[in-house]
DNA sequence: GCTTGTGAAGACCTTCACAGCA
DNA sequence: TGCTGTGAAGGTCTTCACAAGC
């Protein structure tokens, strides 16, 4: 009923599309804050995000009442609330499986840590790769996954193995208790309920655009 | 009315969610074909894809009637049709902008060419990088983009520059006539109508999963 | 008998439009 | 006056359920 503590849990379940938009709001609010903007209206946010103002207000209304009539939203307050809602006010430990060319690129990608995501373990199935050190990480055999996930409090997995092995890696991760998975393999593994997967497959992305190019070319 | 020539254009506009699913159907059908499966029902496809059979039949019905009552779908026939619908029965020329660490990884990624996507040009704004040869590609200055896109019949662009420059690269690509863009930068550029963009931002993907992890941890 | 293709129903999400409040 | 928060309306996508046909 009250939302004063900003711990308010959504009463009804929030549509996933809404959750997918919130990180974008966070990103734009961050930019506004850096520019020194203190207050923003749903109208202005909508312009920046190419979204209708009504949608922004509706999205936010799932979680509480963050604005002031006649004025708009306090940038810093809304940012704080959204980060807390999304769990972006803390750090998350991540485990990577597959330390080939792609896996190495992911380990050295400098964009994760500043956003609160720390790759704290990396696994491979090849004896040639296990034992190597990449970045600061000692590459472990996949057999150690469950134990390491427990010890290092890993909550998120990244799959960077060839498509043919993605499903078994998924299963191992789920078995180890991981419930959020970022999948770089060009395949869509079967996912048990309660586990979230995001696929980052560039080929699939391309294949879903060419349809719109036919005729034009 | 007839769909014999399989050139049938959809009568009403097809929902984008449908277009996003079709490449998955193609992928699974490819696997079935390699295993020697000749006929498949919407039920079986649904099991493999974790989608309801009704959805598969409805999706396909936007484009024609590809099945046989009582039997199901011919794998090879459906595959041919879907590839043609999506434009995956031909090759597409792609231009990359941003030849840093990420751009180099994209150029050397071996997954594009077998699926019909050829990176035929690469651009960078840094004089230190322009003139280098990466893979087989001579890195050109961004100023040459419009001309090269025309000469080499490029239809698709890949953005692999830092977030701060993604918007201007987008604008240049659109200016050069590109209408499909794969964006690796961690930002969502403003997109003019008629241009399709797919974002492959790993941080955004992670930020949209942590919500579901709260409580559990 | 089995499976497609599809209108109709239902679920879900977006947009409207306005009461309420600063 | 200006902008939020939100029921209600509208639109879109998914699922149902069954006639048609192999």
Coordinates of C-alpha atoms (C1' of nucleotides) in Angstrom, one line a residue:
Chain A
X1 CA 0.0 0.0 0.0
X2 CA 2.7 2.5 1.0
X3 CA 5.7 2.8 -1.2
X4 CA 7.8 4.9 1.1
X5 CA 10.5 2.3 1.6
X6 CA 10.9 1.7 -2.1
X7 CA 11.1 -2.0 -1.2
X8 CA 7.6 -2.4 -2.7
X9 CA 7.4 -5.7 -4.5
X10 CA 5.1 -5.6 -7.5
X11 CA 1.6 -6.8 -6.6
X12 CA 0.8 -8.6 -9.9
X13 CA 3.5 -10.1 -12.0
X14 CA 5.3 -7.6 -14.3
X15 CA 5.3 -8.3 -18.0
X16 CA 8.7 -9.3 -19.3
X17 CA 8.6 -6.6 -21.9
X18 CA 8.5 -4.1 -19.1
X19 CA 11.6 -5.6 -17.5
X20 CA 13.3 -5.5 -20.9
X21 CA 12.7 -1.7 -21.1
X22 CA 13.8 -0.8 -17.6
X23 CA 17.6 -1.1 -18.3
X24 CA 17.1 1.4 -21.1
X25 CA 15.5 3.8 -18.8
X26 CA 18.4 3.4 -16.4
X27 CA 20.9 4.1 -19.2
X28 CA 19.2 7.3 -20.3
X29 CA 18.7 8.5 -16.7
X30 CA 22.4 7.9 -16.1
X31 CA 23.2 10.1 -19.1
X32 CA 20.8 12.8 -17.9
X33 CA 22.3 12.7 -14.4
X34 CA 25.8 13.2 -15.9
X35 CA 24.6 16.2 -17.8
X36 CA 23.3 17.6 -14.6
X37 CA 19.6 17.3 -15.4
X38 CA 17.6 17.1 -12.2
X39 CA 14.0 16.6 -13.3
X40 CA 12.6 14.9 -16.3
X41 CA 9.0 14.3 -17.6
X42 CA 7.7 11.2 -19.2
X43 CA 7.3 13.2 -22.3
X44 CA 11.0 14.0 -22.4
X45 CA 12.1 10.5 -21.5
X46 CA 9.8 9.3 -24.3
X47 CA 11.5 11.5 -26.8
X48 CA 14.9 10.2 -25.8
X49 CA 13.8 6.6 -25.9
X50 CA 11.4 6.6 -28.8
X51 CA 8.6 5.3 -26.6
X52 CA 5.3 6.9 -25.7
X53 CA 5.1 8.8 -22.5
X54 CA 2.1 6.7 -21.5
X55 CA 4.1 3.6 -21.7
X56 CA 6.8 5.0 -19.5
X57 CA 4.3 6.0 -16.9
X58 CA 2.5 2.7 -17.1
X59 CA 5.8 0.7 -16.8
X60 CA 6.8 2.7 -13.7
X61 CA 3.4 2.2 -12.2
X62 CA 4.0 -1.5 -11.8
X63 CA 6.6 -0.7 -9.1
X64 CA 5.3 2.4 -7.4
X65 CA 4.7 6.1 -7.7
X66 CA 8.0 7.9 -8.4
X67 CA 6.9 11.1 -10.0
X68 CA 5.4 14.4 -8.9
X69 CA 2.3 15.8 -10.6
X70 CA 3.0 18.9 -12.5
X71 CA 6.8 18.5 -12.4
X72 CA 7.9 15.1 -13.5
X73 CA 10.5 12.7 -12.1
X74 CA 13.6 13.4 -10.1
X75 CA 16.4 11.9 -12.2
X76 CA 18.5 10.8 -9.2
X77 CA 15.6 9.4 -7.3
X78 CA 14.1 7.5 -10.2
X79 CA 17.6 6.1 -11.1
X80 CA 18.1 4.9 -7.5
X81 CA 14.7 3.2 -7.5
X82 CA 15.1 1.5 -10.9
X83 CA 18.5 0.2 -10.1
X84 CA 17.2 -1.3 -6.9
X85 CA 14.2 -2.8 -8.6
X86 CA 16.5 -4.4 -11.2
X87 CA 19.1 -5.5 -8.7
X88 CA 21.7 -3.2 -10.3
X89 CA 22.6 -1.6 -6.9
X90 CA 24.8 -4.6 -6.1
X91 CA 27.5 -6.8 -7.8
X92 CA 26.9 -10.2 -9.5
X93 CA 29.3 -13.0 -9.9
X94 CA 29.4 -14.7 -13.3
X95 CA 30.9 -17.9 -14.6
X96 CA 32.0 -18.4 -18.2
X97 CA 32.0 -21.8 -20.0
X98 CA 34.1 -22.1 -23.1
X99 CA 37.5 -20.4 -23.3
X100 CA 38.1 -20.5 -27.0
X101 CA 38.5 -17.4 -29.1
X102 CA 35.1 -16.1 -28.2
X103 CA 35.4 -16.9 -24.5
X104 CA 38.7 -15.0 -24.3
X105 CA 37.2 -12.0 -25.9
X106 CA 34.4 -12.1 -23.4
X107 CA 36.8 -12.3 -20.5
X108 CA 38.8 -9.3 -21.7
X109 CA 35.7 -7.3 -22.5
X110 CA 36.0 -4.2 -20.3
X111 CA 32.3 -3.4 -20.2
X112 CA 31.0 -5.9 -17.6
X113 CA 32.8 -4.9 -14.4
X114 CA 31.8 -1.2 -14.5
X115 CA 28.2 -2.3 -14.6
X116 CA 28.5 -4.7 -11.6
X117 CA 29.2 -8.0 -13.3
X118 CA 32.3 -9.8 -12.3
X119 CA 33.5 -12.9 -14.2
X120 CA 34.9 -14.9 -11.3
X121 CA 35.3 -18.3 -12.9
X122 CA 35.9 -19.8 -16.3
X123 CA 35.6 -23.4 -17.4
X124 CA 36.6 -25.5 -20.4
X125 CA 36.4 -29.1 -21.3
X126 CA 39.6 -29.3 -23.3
X127 CA 42.7 -30.5 -21.3
X128 CA 44.8 -28.2 -23.5
X129 CA 42.9 -25.1 -22.2
X130 CA 42.3 -26.2 -18.6
X131 CA 45.1 -24.9 -16.4
X132 CA 45.8 -21.8 -18.5
X133 CA 45.5 -18.4 -17.1
X134 CA 43.4 -15.9 -19.1
X135 CA 43.0 -12.4 -17.7
X136 CA 43.2 -13.1 -14.0
X137 CA 41.3 -16.4 -14.3
X138 CA 42.7 -19.9 -13.9
X139 CA 40.7 -22.0 -16.3
X140 CA 39.0 -25.0 -14.5
X141 CA 37.7 -28.2 -15.9
X142 CA 33.9 -28.2 -16.3
X143 CA 33.6 -31.0 -13.7
X144 CA 34.3 -28.4 -11.0
X145 CA 31.5 -26.2 -12.0
X146 CA 28.9 -27.1 -9.4
X147 CA 31.4 -26.8 -6.6
X148 CA 32.8 -23.5 -7.8
X149 CA 29.4 -22.0 -8.4
X150 CA 28.6 -22.8 -4.8
X151 CA 31.8 -21.5 -3.3
X152 CA 32.1 -18.3 -5.3
X153 CA 28.4 -17.5 -5.1
X154 CA 27.9 -17.4 -8.9
X155 CA 24.4 -16.4 -10.0
X156 CA 24.9 -16.0 -13.8
X157 CA 26.4 -18.2 -16.5
X158 CA 27.8 -17.3 -19.9
X159 CA 27.8 -20.0 -22.6
X160 CA 30.6 -19.5 -25.2
X161 CA 30.9 -23.0 -26.5
X162 CA 30.1 -24.3 -30.0
X163 CA 26.4 -24.8 -30.8
X164 CA 26.7 -28.6 -30.5
X165 CA 27.7 -28.4 -26.8
X166 CA 25.4 -25.5 -25.7
X167 CA 22.6 -27.7 -24.5
X168 CA 24.8 -29.8 -22.3
X169 CA 26.5 -26.8 -20.8
X170 CA 23.0 -25.3 -20.1
X171 CA 22.0 -28.4 -18.3
X172 CA 25.2 -28.4 -16.2
X173 CA 24.7 -24.8 -15.3
X174 CA 21.1 -25.4 -14.3
X175 CA 22.2 -28.4 -12.3
X176 CA 24.7 -26.2 -10.5
X177 CA 21.9 -23.9 -9.5
X178 CA 22.4 -21.1 -12.0
X179 CA 19.1 -19.5 -13.1
X180 CA 20.2 -16.7 -15.5
X181 CA 22.2 -17.5 -18.6
X182 CA 23.7 -15.4 -21.3
X183 CA 24.1 -17.6 -24.4
X184 CA 26.5 -16.7 -27.2
X185 CA 26.1 -20.0 -29.0
X186 CA 24.2 -20.0 -32.3
X187 CA 21.4 -22.2 -31.0
X188 CA 18.4 -22.0 -28.7
X189 CA 18.8 -24.5 -25.9
X190 CA 15.7 -26.0 -24.2
X191 CA 15.2 -24.1 -20.9
X192 CA 13.6 -25.5 -17.8
X193 CA 11.0 -23.2 -16.1
X194 CA 12.4 -20.7 -13.7
X195 CA 15.6 -20.2 -15.7
X196 CA 16.1 -17.0 -17.8
X197 CA 18.1 -17.1 -20.9
X198 CA 19.2 -14.3 -23.2
X199 CA 20.6 -15.3 -26.6
X200 CA 23.2 -13.1 -28.3
X201 CA 23.4 -14.9 -31.6
X202 CA 24.5 -12.5 -34.4
X203 CA 23.5 -14.9 -37.2
X204 CA 20.0 -15.2 -35.9
X205 CA 19.8 -11.4 -35.6
X206 CA 20.9 -11.1 -39.2
X207 CA 18.5 -13.8 -40.4
X208 CA 15.6 -11.9 -38.9
X209 CA 16.4 -8.7 -40.8
X210 CA 16.9 -9.9 -44.3
X211 CA 13.2 -10.5 -44.7
X212 CA 12.7 -6.7 -44.6
X213 CA 15.4 -6.1 -47.2
X214 CA 13.8 -8.1 -50.0
X215 CA 12.3 -5.9 -52.7
X216 CA 14.5 -3.0 -51.8
X217 CA 17.5 -4.8 -53.2
Chain B
X1 CA -4.7 -17.3 -53.7
X2 CA -2.5 -20.0 -55.1
X3 CA 0.8 -20.6 -53.5
X4 CA 2.3 -22.9 -56.1
X5 CA 5.1 -20.7 -57.1
X6 CA 6.1 -20.1 -53.5
X7 CA 6.6 -16.4 -54.5
X8 CA 3.4 -15.6 -52.6
X9 CA 3.8 -12.3 -50.8
X10 CA 2.0 -12.1 -47.4
X11 CA -1.4 -10.4 -47.9
X12 CA -1.4 -8.6 -44.6
X13 CA 1.7 -7.4 -42.9
X14 CA 3.3 -10.2 -40.8
X15 CA 3.9 -9.5 -37.1
X16 CA 7.6 -9.0 -36.4
X17 CA 7.5 -11.7 -33.7
X18 CA 6.7 -14.2 -36.4
X19 CA 9.7 -13.1 -38.5
X20 CA 11.9 -13.5 -35.3
X21 CA 10.7 -17.1 -35.0
X22 CA 11.2 -18.2 -38.6
X23 CA 15.0 -18.4 -38.4
X24 CA 14.6 -20.8 -35.5
X25 CA 12.4 -23.0 -37.6
X26 CA 15.0 -22.9 -40.3
X27 CA 17.7 -24.0 -37.9
X28 CA 15.7 -26.9 -36.5
X29 CA 14.6 -28.0 -40.0
X30 CA 18.2 -28.0 -41.1
X31 CA 19.1 -30.3 -38.2
X32 CA 16.2 -32.6 -39.1
X33 CA 17.2 -32.7 -42.7
X34 CA 20.8 -33.6 -41.7
X35 CA 19.4 -36.5 -39.6
X36 CA 17.5 -37.7 -42.6
X37 CA 14.0 -36.9 -41.3
X38 CA 11.7 -36.4 -44.2
X39 CA 8.4 -35.4 -42.6
X40 CA 7.6 -33.5 -39.5
X41 CA 4.4 -32.4 -37.8
X42 CA 3.8 -29.1 -36.0
X43 CA 3.6 -31.1 -32.8
X44 CA 7.1 -32.5 -33.2
X45 CA 8.5 -29.1 -34.3
X46 CA 6.8 -27.6 -31.3
X47 CA 8.5 -30.0 -29.0
X48 CA 11.9 -29.2 -30.4
X49 CA 11.3 -25.5 -30.3
X50 CA 9.3 -25.2 -27.1
X51 CA 6.5 -23.5 -28.9
X52 CA 2.9 -24.6 -29.3
X53 CA 2.0 -26.5 -32.4
X54 CA -0.8 -24.0 -33.0
X55 CA 1.7 -21.2 -33.1
X56 CA 3.8 -22.9 -35.7
X57 CA 0.8 -23.5 -37.9
X58 CA -0.4 -20.0 -37.5
X59 CA 3.0 -18.5 -38.3
X60 CA 3.4 -20.6 -41.4
X61 CA -0.2 -19.7 -42.5
X62 CA 0.9 -16.1 -43.0
X63 CA 2.9 -17.2 -46.0
X64 CA 1.1 -20.1 -47.5
X65 CA 0.0 -23.7 -47.0
X66 CA 3.0 -25.9 -46.8
X67 CA 1.7 -29.0 -45.0
X68 CA -0.4 -32.0 -45.8
X69 CA -3.3 -33.0 -43.6
X70 CA -2.8 -36.2 -41.8
X71 CA 0.9 -36.2 -42.5
X72 CA 2.7 -33.0 -41.6
X73 CA 5.3 -31.0 -43.4
X74 CA 8.0 -32.2 -45.8
X75 CA 11.2 -31.1 -44.1
X76 CA 13.1 -30.2 -47.3
X77 CA 10.1 -28.4 -48.9
X78 CA 9.4 -26.3 -45.8
X79 CA 13.0 -25.5 -45.5
X80 CA 13.3 -24.3 -49.0
X81 CA 10.2 -22.2 -48.7
X82 CA 11.2 -20.6 -45.4
X83 CA 14.7 -19.8 -46.7
X84 CA 13.2 -18.1 -49.7
X85 CA 10.7 -16.2 -47.6
X86 CA 13.5 -14.9 -45.3
X87 CA 15.9 -14.2 -48.1
X88 CA 18.3 -16.9 -46.9
X89 CA 18.5 -18.5 -50.3
X90 CA 21.0 -15.9 -51.5
X91 CA 24.1 -14.1 -50.2
X92 CA 24.2 -10.7 -48.5
X93 CA 27.1 -8.2 -48.4
X94 CA 27.9 -6.6 -45.1
X95 CA 30.0 -3.6 -44.0
X96 CA 31.6 -3.3 -40.6
X97 CA 32.4 0.0 -38.9
X98 CA 34.8 0.0 -36.0
X99 CA 37.9 -2.1 -36.3
X100 CA 39.0 -2.2 -32.7
X101 CA 39.3 -5.4 -30.6
X102 CA 35.6 -6.2 -31.1
X103 CA 35.6 -5.4 -34.8
X104 CA 38.5 -7.7 -35.4
X105 CA 36.8 -10.5 -33.6
X106 CA 33.7 -10.0 -35.8
X107 CA 35.8 -10.0 -38.9
X108 CA 37.4 -13.3 -37.9
X109 CA 34.2 -14.9 -36.7
X110 CA 33.8 -17.9 -38.9
X111 CA 30.0 -18.2 -38.5
X112 CA 28.8 -15.6 -40.9
X113 CA 30.0 -16.8 -44.3
X114 CA 28.5 -20.3 -44.1
X115 CA 25.1 -18.7 -43.5
X116 CA 25.4 -16.4 -46.5
X117 CA 26.7 -13.2 -44.9
X118 CA 29.9 -11.8 -46.4
X119 CA 31.8 -8.9 -44.7
X120 CA 33.1 -7.1 -47.8
X121 CA 34.2 -3.8 -46.3
X122 CA 35.4 -2.5 -43.0
X123 CA 35.8 1.1 -41.9
X124 CA 37.4 3.0 -39.1
X125 CA 37.9 6.7 -38.2
X126 CA 41.3 6.3 -36.7
X127 CA 44.2 7.1 -39.1
X128 CA 46.2 4.5 -37.2
X129 CA 43.8 1.7 -38.2
X130 CA 42.9 2.9 -41.7
X131 CA 45.2 1.2 -44.2
X132 CA 45.7 -1.9 -42.1
X133 CA 44.7 -5.3 -43.5
X134 CA 42.5 -7.5 -41.2
X135 CA 41.5 -10.8 -42.5
X136 CA 41.4 -10.1 -46.2
X137 CA 40.0 -6.6 -45.7
X138 CA 41.7 -3.3 -46.3
X139 CA 40.4 -1.0 -43.7
X140 CA 39.0 2.2 -45.2
X141 CA 38.3 5.6 -43.8
X142 CA 34.7 6.1 -42.8
X143 CA 34.4 8.9 -45.4
X144 CA 34.4 6.3 -48.1
X145 CA 31.4 4.5 -46.7
X146 CA 28.7 5.8 -49.0
X147 CA 30.7 5.1 -52.1
X148 CA 31.8 1.7 -51.1
X149 CA 28.3 0.7 -50.0
X150 CA 27.1 1.6 -53.5
X151 CA 30.0 -0.1 -55.4
X152 CA 30.0 -3.3 -53.4
X153 CA 26.2 -3.6 -53.1
X154 CA 26.3 -3.6 -49.3
X155 CA 22.8 -4.1 -47.7
X156 CA 23.7 -4.7 -44.0
X157 CA 25.8 -2.7 -41.6
X158 CA 27.5 -3.8 -38.4
X159 CA 28.3 -1.2 -35.7
X160 CA 31.3 -2.1 -33.5
X161 CA 32.3 1.3 -32.2
X162 CA 32.2 2.7 -28.7
X163 CA 28.7 3.7 -27.5
X164 CA 29.5 7.4 -27.8
X165 CA 29.9 7.1 -31.6
X166 CA 27.2 4.6 -32.3
X167 CA 24.5 7.2 -33.2
X168 CA 26.7 9.0 -35.7
X169 CA 27.7 5.7 -37.4
X170 CA 24.1 4.7 -37.6
X171 CA 23.3 8.0 -39.3
X172 CA 26.1 7.6 -41.8
X173 CA 24.9 4.1 -42.6
X174 CA 21.4 5.2 -43.1
X175 CA 22.6 8.1 -45.2
X176 CA 24.6 5.6 -47.3
X177 CA 21.4 3.6 -48.0
X178 CA 21.8 0.8 -45.5
X179 CA 18.5 -0.4 -44.0
X180 CA 19.5 -3.3 -41.7
X181 CA 22.0 -2.8 -38.9
X182 CA 23.5 -5.1 -36.4
X183 CA 24.5 -3.0 -33.4
X184 CA 27.1 -4.3 -30.9
X185 CA 27.5 -1.0 -29.1
X186 CA 26.0 -0.8 -25.6
X187 CA 23.4 1.9 -26.6
X188 CA 20.2 2.0 -28.5
X189 CA 20.5 4.6 -31.3
X190 CA 17.5 6.5 -32.6
X191 CA 16.3 4.7 -35.7
X192 CA 14.5 6.3 -38.6
X193 CA 11.4 4.5 -39.9
X194 CA 12.2 1.8 -42.5
X195 CA 15.5 0.8 -40.9
X196 CA 15.8 -2.4 -38.9
X197 CA 18.2 -2.6 -36.0
X198 CA 19.1 -5.6 -33.9
X199 CA 21.0 -4.9 -30.7
X200 CA 23.5 -7.4 -29.4
X201 CA 24.5 -5.7 -26.1
X202 CA 25.6 -8.2 -23.5
X203 CA 25.2 -5.7 -20.6
X204 CA 21.6 -5.0 -21.5
X205 CA 20.9 -8.7 -21.7
X206 CA 22.4 -9.2 -18.2
X207 CA 20.6 -6.2 -16.7
X208 CA 17.3 -7.6 -17.9
X209 CA 17.8 -10.9 -16.0
X210 CA 19.0 -9.8 -12.6
X211 CA 15.4 -8.8 -11.7
X212 CA 14.5 -12.4 -11.8
X213 CA 17.4 -13.4 -9.5
X214 CA 16.4 -11.2 -6.6
X215 CA 14.9 -13.2 -3.7
X216 CA 16.6 -16.3 -4.9
X217 CA 20.0 -15.1 -3.8
Chain C
dG1 C1' -7.0 -41.8 -37.7
dC2 C1' -4.1 -38.1 -37.8
dT3 C1' -2.7 -33.4 -38.8
dT4 C1' -3.3 -29.1 -41.2
dG5 C1' -5.2 -24.4 -41.7
dT6 C1' -8.1 -21.0 -39.6
dG7 C1' -12.0 -18.3 -37.7
dA8 C1' -13.2 -17.1 -33.1
dA9 C1' -12.0 -16.5 -28.3
dG10 C1' -8.9 -15.3 -25.1
dA11 C1' -4.7 -13.3 -23.1
dC12 C1' -1.7 -9.8 -23.1
dC13 C1' 0.2 -5.3 -23.9
dT14 C1' -0.2 -0.4 -25.4
dT15 C1' -2.5 3.8 -25.8
dC16 C1' -6.1 6.9 -24.5
dA17 C1' -8.0 10.2 -21.8
dC18 C1' -9.0 12.3 -17.6
dA19 C1' -9.3 12.8 -12.4
dG20 C1' -6.3 14.3 -9.1
dC21 C1' -2.8 16.9 -7.3
dA22 C1' 1.4 20.1 -7.1
Chain D
dT1 C1' -1.3 25.3 -15.6
dG2 C1' 1.3 21.0 -16.1
dC3 C1' 2.2 16.3 -15.4
dT4 C1' 1.4 12.0 -13.1
dG5 C1' -1.0 7.7 -12.2
dT6 C1' -4.5 4.7 -13.9
dG7 C1' -9.1 2.6 -15.2
dA8 C1' -10.9 1.7 -19.6
dA9 C1' -10.6 1.1 -24.5
dG10 C1' -8.1 -0.5 -28.3
dG11 C1' -4.9 -3.3 -30.7
dT12 C1' -2.0 -7.2 -31.3
dC13 C1' -0.5 -11.8 -30.6
dT14 C1' -1.5 -16.5 -28.9
dT15 C1' -4.3 -20.4 -28.1
dC16 C1' -8.4 -23.0 -28.9
dA17 C1' -11.2 -26.0 -31.3
dC18 C1' -12.9 -27.9 -35.3
dA19 C1' -14.0 -28.5 -40.3
dA20 C1' -11.6 -30.2 -44.1
dG21 C1' -8.8 -33.5 -46.3
dC22 C1' -5.0 -36.9 -46.8

